[in-house]
Amino acid sequence: MNYDLFREFADSWGLVYLVILFVGVILFTFRPGSRDKADEIAQIPFKEDETDG
């Protein structure tokens, strides 16, 4: 596979792949019912450390 063929593939199908991946991540993030889980994850840094140390 030479550079020109690789570049042509990346310009066409690589862009399609990345757009589909981006839309998938956005849909996954804003899916119904995800607010509770996101709020729980956002509070992790503020929880008390439960380990002895």
Short mmCIF file of C-alpha atoms in Angstrom, two decimals:
data_model
loop_
_atom_site.label_atom_id
_atom_site.label_comp_id
_atom_site.label_asym_id
_atom_site.label_seq_id
_atom_site.Cartn_x
_atom_site.Cartn_y
_atom_site.Cartn_z
CA MET A 1 0.00 0.00 0.00
CA ASN A 2 1.64 3.22 -1.10
CA TYR A 3 1.15 6.70 0.31
CA ASP A 4 -1.32 7.90 -2.34
CA LEU A 5 -3.64 4.94 -1.89
CA PHE A 6 -3.50 5.24 1.90
CA ARG A 7 -4.19 8.99 1.70
CA GLU A 8 -7.19 8.43 -0.60
CA PHE A 9 -8.61 5.82 1.78
CA ALA A 10 -8.10 8.06 4.81
CA ASP A 11 -9.70 11.05 3.08
CA SER A 12 -12.84 9.13 2.17
CA TRP A 13 -13.60 6.19 4.45
CA GLY A 14 -11.57 7.47 7.37
CA LEU A 15 -13.67 10.61 7.49
CA VAL A 16 -16.89 8.59 7.31
CA TYR A 17 -15.69 6.36 10.15
CA LEU A 18 -14.78 9.31 12.38
CA VAL A 19 -18.10 11.09 11.74
CA ILE A 20 -20.05 7.93 12.60
CA LEU A 21 -17.92 7.45 15.72
CA PHE A 22 -18.50 11.07 16.78
CA VAL A 23 -22.28 10.81 16.31
CA GLY A 24 -22.29 7.52 18.24
CA VAL A 25 -20.45 9.03 21.19
CA ILE A 26 -22.82 12.02 21.25
CA LEU A 27 -25.89 9.77 21.13
CA PHE A 28 -24.47 7.53 23.85
CA THR A 29 -23.71 10.51 26.08
CA PHE A 30 -27.14 12.11 25.72
CA ARG A 31 -29.22 8.93 25.76
CA PRO A 32 -32.31 8.88 27.97
CA GLY A 33 -31.56 7.86 31.54
CA SER A 34 -27.88 8.74 31.49
CA ARG A 35 -28.20 11.86 33.65
CA ASP A 36 -28.31 9.91 36.92
CA LYS A 37 -25.19 7.95 36.05
CA ALA A 38 -23.35 11.07 34.89
CA ASP A 39 -24.25 12.91 38.09
CA GLU A 40 -23.00 9.97 40.16
CA ILE A 41 -19.72 9.87 38.26
CA ALA A 42 -19.31 13.65 38.58
CA GLN A 43 -19.45 13.37 42.38
CA ILE A 44 -16.61 10.83 42.67
CA PRO A 45 -13.87 13.43 43.41
CA PHE A 46 -15.92 14.88 46.26
CA LYS A 47 -16.60 11.61 48.08
CA GLU A 48 -14.72 10.91 51.29
CA ASP A 49 -11.84 8.50 51.03
CA GLU A 50 -12.98 5.28 52.68
CA THR A 51 -9.55 3.64 52.88
CA ASP A 52 -7.36 3.66 55.97
CA GLY A 53 -4.21 5.58 55.35
#
